[in-house]
Amino acid sequence: MLNKTQELVYPYPGIPAPGAATELENGIFWMSLPLPFAMGQINVWLLEDGDGWTLVDTGPAIPECQSIWNTLLNAHLRGRPIQRIFVTHHHPDHVGLARWLSDRFSCDVYLSRETADKVTFLLQDDISYYEAAVSQFYRAHGICEPAAFVEFETGRKYRRIVSGSPERMRYLEDGDTLEVGGRAWRVLLCNGHARGHAALYCDTAGVLISGDQILPKITSNISLFSMESETNPLAEYFASLQRLRTLPGTTLVLPSHGRVFSGLHLRIDQIEQDHHARLTQVESFCDRPRDAAEISSLLFPRQLNELNRLLALGETLAHLRFLESERRVQGSTSNERIVYSRLPG
Ligand SMILES: [Zn+2]
């Protein structure tokens, strides 16, 4: 059990205002951009790198963010160029302006091969080939009108807020080291939230740039999507948390959303507890055969917009897949619909 008196520590006063930058220790600058989604904002990080800068993540390609970037570039770069962009994962708030910024500075974009593949897939013009399969997947899970889900999963929405596929991509492998300003940052690839999600850890600075893998207030979305329907994202996420747990407890965590914090091990405990509680809840909803859409509406009873309905269903499916792998529930197909039932344990 968690000790209730333990709390995360937030060593900096608050999230920087749009257009402002907070200097952390070790030549790291914290900046924030607004998001048109529920999370509200995304953090991006500028690392001093010799004569220039390495940027981590970019914000989505929306006019508001581009205008804030123009302010940031004038106010905080001290006349030095961005010479490298590191992208944690393919979600639009992270990679959205990578093409725009890399064109502007003629710099390379560093990302995992899986992230690059996903960006390329979601930005391709003709995805009609996939539409039927995605639609069938969601119908089988109880979504009668899957058109909005198909739009998200095949990239129609994505293309509106991503500036393009970067022309100069450099692929990162797990365990690679990036030298930034004389410091070594180790690349940690972690699945679960997004395949090929890369975090960066600097031992000498005691800093983890966690991306969406670990957030201070909300649990990252862990979803099973139609394109990766054979995977077990929650099991992969638990494995990545175990790996991040081996980092020192004093590590300063720089998350993509919310405030910089310390208390890495406590946060991992909290996140694991949240998922285990949800697993128990999902298992209890399988007391009689139900499809994933019904279980999702029991788990998330409030009214949700289209994106959040997709994420809620994805989260439900990820938990069901994990329970299946543990032989706690079983999925079976009847009348072209997949229903889940509890297994006697
Ligand atoms: Zn994400």
Short mmCIF file of C-alpha atoms and ligand atoms in Angstrom, two decimals:
data_model
loop_
_atom_site.label_atom_id
_atom_site.label_comp_id
_atom_site.label_asym_id
_atom_site.label_seq_id
_atom_site.Cartn_x
_atom_site.Cartn_y
_atom_site.Cartn_z
CA MET A 1 0.00 0.00 0.00
CA LEU A 2 1.07 3.57 -0.57
CA ASN A 3 2.01 5.66 2.37
CA LYS A 4 -0.66 8.39 2.29
CA THR A 5 1.77 11.00 3.60
CA GLN A 6 4.04 10.60 0.60
CA GLU A 7 3.56 13.17 -2.11
CA LEU A 8 5.28 14.19 -5.28
CA VAL A 9 7.53 17.22 -4.99
CA TYR A 10 7.24 20.03 -7.53
CA PRO A 11 10.47 22.03 -7.28
CA TYR A 12 9.43 24.78 -9.72
CA PRO A 13 6.55 27.17 -9.12
CA GLY A 14 4.35 26.38 -12.12
CA ILE A 15 4.06 25.73 -15.82
CA PRO A 16 5.67 28.56 -17.85
CA ALA A 17 3.24 30.93 -19.57
CA PRO A 18 2.99 30.58 -23.37
CA GLY A 19 5.98 32.36 -24.90
CA ALA A 20 7.99 32.20 -21.66
CA ALA A 21 10.76 29.77 -20.67
CA THR A 22 11.82 28.56 -17.24
CA GLU A 23 15.47 27.67 -16.87
CA LEU A 24 15.90 24.45 -14.94
CA GLU A 25 19.32 23.38 -13.78
CA ASN A 26 21.85 21.96 -16.24
CA GLY A 27 21.06 24.17 -19.25
CA ILE A 28 17.53 22.81 -19.71
CA PHE A 29 14.74 25.24 -20.56
CA TRP A 30 11.07 24.39 -19.99
CA MET A 31 8.45 25.84 -22.32
CA SER A 32 4.74 25.15 -22.71
CA LEU A 33 2.39 25.26 -25.68
CA PRO A 34 -1.42 25.22 -25.63
CA LEU A 35 -3.38 22.18 -26.86
CA PRO A 36 -6.85 22.04 -28.31
CA PHE A 37 -7.50 18.81 -26.34
CA ALA A 38 -8.48 18.07 -22.76
CA MET A 39 -4.88 17.97 -21.51
CA GLY A 40 -4.64 21.71 -22.15
CA GLN A 41 -0.90 22.08 -22.68
CA ILE A 42 2.27 20.27 -23.67
CA ASN A 43 5.78 20.83 -22.34
CA VAL A 44 8.70 21.06 -24.72
CA TRP A 45 12.33 21.16 -23.66
CA LEU A 46 15.25 23.11 -25.04
CA LEU A 47 18.67 21.73 -24.11
CA GLU A 48 21.82 23.84 -24.48
CA ASP A 49 23.96 22.08 -27.04
CA GLY A 50 27.29 23.81 -27.79
CA ASP A 51 26.65 26.56 -30.32
CA GLY A 52 22.97 25.72 -30.60
CA TRP A 53 20.09 23.83 -29.07
CA THR A 54 18.52 20.41 -29.03
CA LEU A 55 14.75 20.61 -28.85
CA VAL A 56 12.62 17.83 -27.38
CA ASP A 57 9.08 17.67 -28.85
CA THR A 58 7.35 20.46 -30.73
CA GLY A 59 3.62 20.99 -30.08
CA PRO A 60 0.87 20.48 -32.68
CA ALA A 61 0.73 22.30 -36.02
CA ILE A 62 -1.94 24.83 -35.12
CA PRO A 63 -1.60 28.59 -35.76
CA GLU A 64 -1.62 29.42 -32.04
CA CYS A 65 1.44 27.21 -31.42
CA GLN A 66 3.25 28.49 -34.50
CA SER A 67 2.77 32.05 -33.31
CA ILE A 68 4.06 31.16 -29.80
CA TRP A 69 7.04 29.43 -31.40
CA ASN A 70 7.85 32.66 -33.26
CA THR A 71 7.94 34.43 -29.90
CA LEU A 72 10.00 31.68 -28.27
CA LEU A 73 12.52 31.57 -31.10
CA ASN A 74 13.06 35.34 -30.91
CA ALA A 75 13.10 35.58 -27.14
CA HIS A 76 14.92 32.52 -25.86
CA LEU A 77 17.33 31.12 -28.44
CA ARG A 78 19.96 33.85 -27.89
CA GLY A 79 20.68 33.89 -31.62
CA ARG A 80 21.69 30.23 -31.60
CA PRO A 81 19.98 27.73 -33.91
CA ILE A 82 18.06 24.59 -33.12
CA GLN A 83 20.46 22.01 -34.49
CA ARG A 84 18.56 18.87 -33.61
CA ILE A 85 14.99 17.92 -32.78
CA PHE A 86 14.19 14.86 -30.69
CA VAL A 87 10.64 13.50 -30.88
CA THR A 88 9.43 11.22 -28.08
CA HIS A 89 6.53 9.65 -30.04
CA HIS A 90 4.19 10.01 -32.97
CA HIS A 91 1.25 11.74 -31.29
CA PRO A 92 0.44 15.08 -32.96
CA ASP A 93 1.14 17.25 -29.94
CA HIS A 94 4.70 15.87 -29.91
CA VAL A 95 5.63 15.60 -33.59
CA GLY A 96 3.20 18.17 -35.05
CA LEU A 97 5.67 20.97 -35.77
CA ALA A 98 8.78 18.83 -36.28
CA ARG A 99 8.68 19.24 -40.05
CA TRP A 100 8.01 22.97 -39.81
CA LEU A 101 10.85 23.58 -37.35
CA SER A 102 13.30 21.21 -39.03
CA ASP A 103 12.72 22.95 -42.38
CA ARG A 104 13.28 26.30 -40.72
CA PHE A 105 16.59 25.27 -39.12
CA SER A 106 17.67 22.65 -41.67
CA CYS A 107 18.18 20.21 -38.85
CA ASP A 108 17.67 16.48 -38.35
CA VAL A 109 14.77 14.95 -36.46
CA TYR A 110 15.71 12.09 -34.13
CA LEU A 111 13.06 9.51 -33.41
CA SER A 112 12.58 5.75 -33.18
CA ARG A 113 11.92 3.80 -36.35
CA GLU A 114 8.49 2.81 -35.07
CA THR A 115 7.62 6.45 -34.47
CA ALA A 116 8.80 7.35 -37.98
CA ASP A 117 6.77 4.48 -39.50
CA LYS A 118 3.66 5.54 -37.63
CA VAL A 119 4.02 9.20 -38.72
CA THR A 120 4.53 8.12 -42.33
CA PHE A 121 1.52 5.81 -42.19
CA LEU A 122 -0.80 8.40 -40.67
CA LEU A 123 0.26 11.08 -43.17
CA GLN A 124 -0.21 9.01 -46.31
CA ASP A 125 -2.88 10.30 -48.66
CA ASP A 126 -4.78 7.17 -49.44
CA ILE A 127 -5.80 5.09 -46.49
CA SER A 128 -9.02 3.76 -48.01
CA TYR A 129 -7.48 0.27 -48.03
CA TYR A 130 -7.52 0.24 -44.21
CA GLU A 131 -10.91 1.80 -43.63
CA ALA A 132 -12.94 -1.38 -43.95
CA ALA A 133 -10.69 -3.30 -41.56
CA VAL A 134 -10.76 -0.55 -38.94
CA SER A 135 -14.50 -0.24 -39.24
CA GLN A 136 -14.97 -3.99 -38.87
CA PHE A 137 -12.74 -4.03 -35.77
CA TYR A 138 -14.87 -1.42 -34.00
CA ARG A 139 -18.18 -2.92 -35.06
CA ALA A 140 -17.03 -6.25 -33.62
CA HIS A 141 -16.38 -4.46 -30.34
CA GLY A 142 -19.86 -2.96 -30.24
CA ILE A 143 -19.49 0.43 -31.93
CA CYS A 144 -22.43 0.63 -34.35
CA GLU A 145 -21.30 3.89 -36.01
CA PRO A 146 -17.50 3.69 -36.18
CA ALA A 147 -16.97 6.49 -38.76
CA ALA A 148 -15.38 8.91 -36.27
CA PHE A 149 -13.11 6.17 -34.93
CA VAL A 150 -12.00 5.34 -38.47
CA GLU A 151 -11.16 9.01 -39.06
CA PHE A 152 -8.82 9.06 -36.07
CA GLU A 153 -7.17 5.72 -36.70
CA THR A 154 -6.51 6.26 -40.38
CA GLY A 155 -5.01 9.73 -39.93
CA ARG A 156 -7.72 12.03 -41.30
CA LYS A 157 -7.69 14.11 -38.12
CA TYR A 158 -3.94 13.70 -37.65
CA ARG A 159 -3.07 15.28 -40.97
CA ARG A 160 -4.81 18.50 -39.91
CA ILE A 161 -2.47 19.11 -36.98
CA VAL A 162 0.83 17.64 -38.15
CA SER A 163 2.99 19.80 -40.41
CA GLY A 164 4.32 16.88 -42.46
CA SER A 165 6.73 14.02 -42.31
CA PRO A 166 10.22 15.36 -41.49
CA GLU A 167 12.57 15.06 -44.47
CA ARG A 168 15.69 14.48 -42.41
CA MET A 169 14.96 11.68 -39.98
CA ARG A 170 17.61 9.93 -37.86
CA TYR A 171 16.55 6.67 -36.26
CA LEU A 172 17.23 5.94 -32.63
CA GLU A 173 17.61 2.52 -31.08
CA ASP A 174 17.04 1.59 -27.48
CA GLY A 175 20.21 2.27 -25.47
CA ASP A 176 21.63 4.80 -27.93
CA THR A 177 23.34 7.78 -26.40
CA LEU A 178 22.84 11.37 -27.53
CA GLU A 179 25.61 13.77 -26.60
CA VAL A 180 24.00 17.10 -25.80
CA GLY A 181 26.12 19.96 -24.49
CA GLY A 182 28.75 17.56 -23.17
CA ARG A 183 26.22 15.35 -21.39
CA ALA A 184 25.17 11.86 -22.35
CA TRP A 185 21.43 11.23 -22.65
CA ARG A 186 20.43 7.58 -22.92
CA VAL A 187 17.49 6.65 -25.14
CA LEU A 188 14.96 4.38 -23.42
CA LEU A 189 12.33 2.96 -25.76
CA CYS A 190 9.16 2.16 -23.87
CA ASN A 191 5.99 0.66 -25.30
CA GLY A 192 2.52 0.91 -23.83
CA HIS A 193 1.40 4.49 -24.48
CA ALA A 194 2.75 4.50 -28.04
CA ARG A 195 4.90 1.93 -29.76
CA GLY A 196 8.49 3.09 -29.99
CA HIS A 197 8.00 5.88 -27.45
CA ALA A 198 11.44 7.24 -26.53
CA ALA A 199 12.34 8.72 -23.17
CA LEU A 200 15.70 10.35 -22.45
CA TYR A 201 17.68 9.85 -19.28
CA CYS A 202 20.79 11.74 -18.22
CA ASP A 203 22.62 10.05 -15.39
CA THR A 204 24.95 12.92 -14.55
CA ALA A 205 22.11 15.47 -14.45
CA GLY A 206 19.73 13.03 -12.72
CA VAL A 207 16.98 13.98 -15.19
CA LEU A 208 14.42 11.87 -17.05
CA ILE A 209 12.52 13.40 -19.98
CA SER A 210 9.61 11.03 -19.67
CA GLY A 211 7.40 12.09 -22.59
CA ASP A 212 3.90 10.70 -22.01
CA GLN A 213 5.23 7.55 -20.36
CA ILE A 214 4.99 9.01 -16.85
CA LEU A 215 2.81 12.02 -16.05
CA PRO A 216 2.36 13.56 -12.60
CA LYS A 217 -1.43 13.97 -12.38
CA ILE A 218 -3.14 11.82 -14.97
CA THR A 219 -2.37 8.29 -16.06
CA SER A 220 -1.22 8.11 -19.68
CA ASN A 221 -3.69 6.60 -22.06
CA ILE A 222 -2.86 2.93 -22.64
CA SER A 223 -4.95 1.77 -25.57
CA LEU A 224 -5.34 -1.22 -27.80
CA PHE A 225 -6.05 0.09 -31.30
CA SER A 226 -7.20 -1.77 -34.38
CA MET A 227 -3.83 -1.40 -36.15
CA GLU A 228 -2.04 -3.16 -33.30
CA SER A 229 -4.79 -5.54 -32.34
CA GLU A 230 -2.45 -8.43 -31.53
CA THR A 231 -0.42 -6.53 -28.94
CA ASN A 232 -0.76 -6.40 -25.15
CA PRO A 233 -0.05 -2.70 -24.49
CA LEU A 234 -0.77 -2.77 -20.77
CA ALA A 235 1.69 -5.64 -20.20
CA GLU A 236 4.26 -3.69 -22.22
CA TYR A 237 3.52 -0.56 -20.22
CA PHE A 238 3.97 -2.41 -16.91
CA ALA A 239 7.31 -3.72 -18.21
CA SER A 240 8.42 -0.21 -19.15
CA LEU A 241 7.45 1.06 -15.69
CA GLN A 242 9.58 -1.68 -14.14
CA ARG A 243 12.46 -0.52 -16.24
CA LEU A 244 11.99 3.14 -15.29
CA ARG A 245 11.79 2.05 -11.65
CA THR A 246 15.47 1.04 -11.86
CA LEU A 247 16.38 4.75 -12.23
CA PRO A 248 17.25 6.53 -8.97
CA GLY A 249 14.30 7.66 -6.84
CA THR A 250 15.82 11.17 -6.74
CA THR A 251 15.46 11.55 -10.53
CA LEU A 252 13.90 14.83 -11.64
CA VAL A 253 11.08 13.93 -14.05
CA LEU A 254 10.27 16.21 -16.99
CA PRO A 255 6.85 15.04 -18.23
CA SER A 256 5.08 16.14 -21.40
CA HIS A 257 2.01 17.37 -19.53
CA GLY A 258 1.84 18.98 -16.11
CA ARG A 259 4.65 20.07 -13.83
CA VAL A 260 8.24 18.94 -13.41
CA PHE A 261 8.39 16.71 -10.35
CA SER A 262 10.48 14.39 -8.24
CA GLY A 263 9.12 11.22 -6.69
CA LEU A 264 9.56 8.84 -9.62
CA HIS A 265 9.09 5.64 -7.64
CA LEU A 266 6.03 6.95 -5.80
CA ARG A 267 4.45 7.99 -9.10
CA ILE A 268 5.14 4.56 -10.61
CA ASP A 269 3.46 2.98 -7.54
CA GLN A 270 0.42 5.22 -8.00
CA ILE A 271 0.13 4.51 -11.73
CA GLU A 272 0.41 0.75 -11.21
CA GLN A 273 -2.24 0.89 -8.48
CA ASP A 274 -4.60 2.82 -10.77
CA HIS A 275 -4.26 0.22 -13.51
CA HIS A 276 -4.70 -2.71 -11.13
CA ALA A 277 -7.85 -1.08 -9.73
CA ARG A 278 -9.14 -0.64 -13.28
CA LEU A 279 -8.32 -4.26 -14.10
CA THR A 280 -10.42 -5.37 -11.12
CA GLN A 281 -13.25 -3.10 -12.26
CA VAL A 282 -13.17 -4.39 -15.84
CA GLU A 283 -13.07 -7.97 -14.61
CA SER A 284 -16.14 -7.35 -12.45
CA PHE A 285 -18.04 -5.97 -15.47
CA CYS A 286 -17.44 -9.30 -17.19
CA ASP A 287 -19.74 -11.03 -14.68
CA ARG A 288 -21.96 -11.60 -17.69
CA PRO A 289 -20.98 -11.51 -21.37
CA ARG A 290 -20.56 -7.91 -22.51
CA ASP A 291 -18.85 -6.32 -25.48
CA ALA A 292 -16.04 -3.79 -25.04
CA ALA A 293 -18.26 -0.81 -25.92
CA GLU A 294 -20.66 -1.68 -23.10
CA ILE A 295 -17.82 -2.23 -20.62
CA SER A 296 -16.30 1.08 -21.70
CA SER A 297 -19.55 2.95 -21.07
CA LEU A 298 -19.70 1.39 -17.57
CA LEU A 299 -16.10 2.39 -16.88
CA PHE A 300 -16.51 5.91 -18.26
CA PRO A 301 -20.17 6.74 -17.64
CA ARG A 302 -19.92 10.46 -18.41
CA GLN A 303 -20.57 11.96 -21.83
CA LEU A 304 -17.39 11.88 -23.93
CA ASN A 305 -16.40 13.58 -27.17
CA GLU A 306 -15.37 11.43 -30.15
CA LEU A 307 -11.65 11.38 -29.39
CA ASN A 308 -12.24 10.52 -25.75
CA ARG A 309 -14.73 7.80 -26.69
CA LEU A 310 -12.02 6.25 -28.87
CA LEU A 311 -9.44 6.53 -26.08
CA ALA A 312 -11.90 5.13 -23.52
CA LEU A 313 -12.63 2.13 -25.72
CA GLY A 314 -8.93 1.65 -26.44
CA GLU A 315 -8.17 1.76 -22.72
CA THR A 316 -10.96 -0.77 -22.04
CA LEU A 317 -9.62 -3.09 -24.75
CA ALA A 318 -6.07 -2.81 -23.38
CA HIS A 319 -7.30 -3.88 -19.94
CA LEU A 320 -9.39 -6.70 -21.42
CA ARG A 321 -6.38 -7.94 -23.38
CA PHE A 322 -4.27 -7.96 -20.22
CA LEU A 323 -7.01 -9.84 -18.32
CA GLU A 324 -7.21 -12.36 -21.18
CA SER A 325 -3.46 -12.91 -21.00
CA GLU A 326 -3.83 -13.62 -17.29
CA ARG A 327 -6.72 -16.02 -17.92
CA ARG A 328 -9.07 -13.85 -15.87
CA VAL A 329 -11.51 -13.15 -18.71
CA GLN A 330 -12.18 -14.75 -22.04
CA GLY A 331 -13.32 -13.17 -25.28
CA SER A 332 -15.58 -15.12 -27.61
CA THR A 333 -17.29 -14.23 -30.84
CA SER A 334 -21.00 -14.52 -31.30
CA ASN A 335 -22.98 -12.98 -34.19
CA GLU A 336 -19.81 -11.17 -35.37
CA ARG A 337 -19.51 -9.45 -32.01
CA ILE A 338 -16.81 -10.15 -29.43
CA VAL A 339 -18.05 -10.50 -25.88
CA TYR A 340 -15.99 -10.94 -22.74
CA SER A 341 -16.80 -13.14 -19.76
CA ARG A 342 -15.09 -13.69 -16.46
CA LEU A 343 -13.25 -16.98 -16.04
CA PRO A 344 -13.57 -18.78 -12.72
CA GLY A 345 -10.34 -18.06 -10.85
ZN ZN B 1 1.06 10.67 -26.36
#
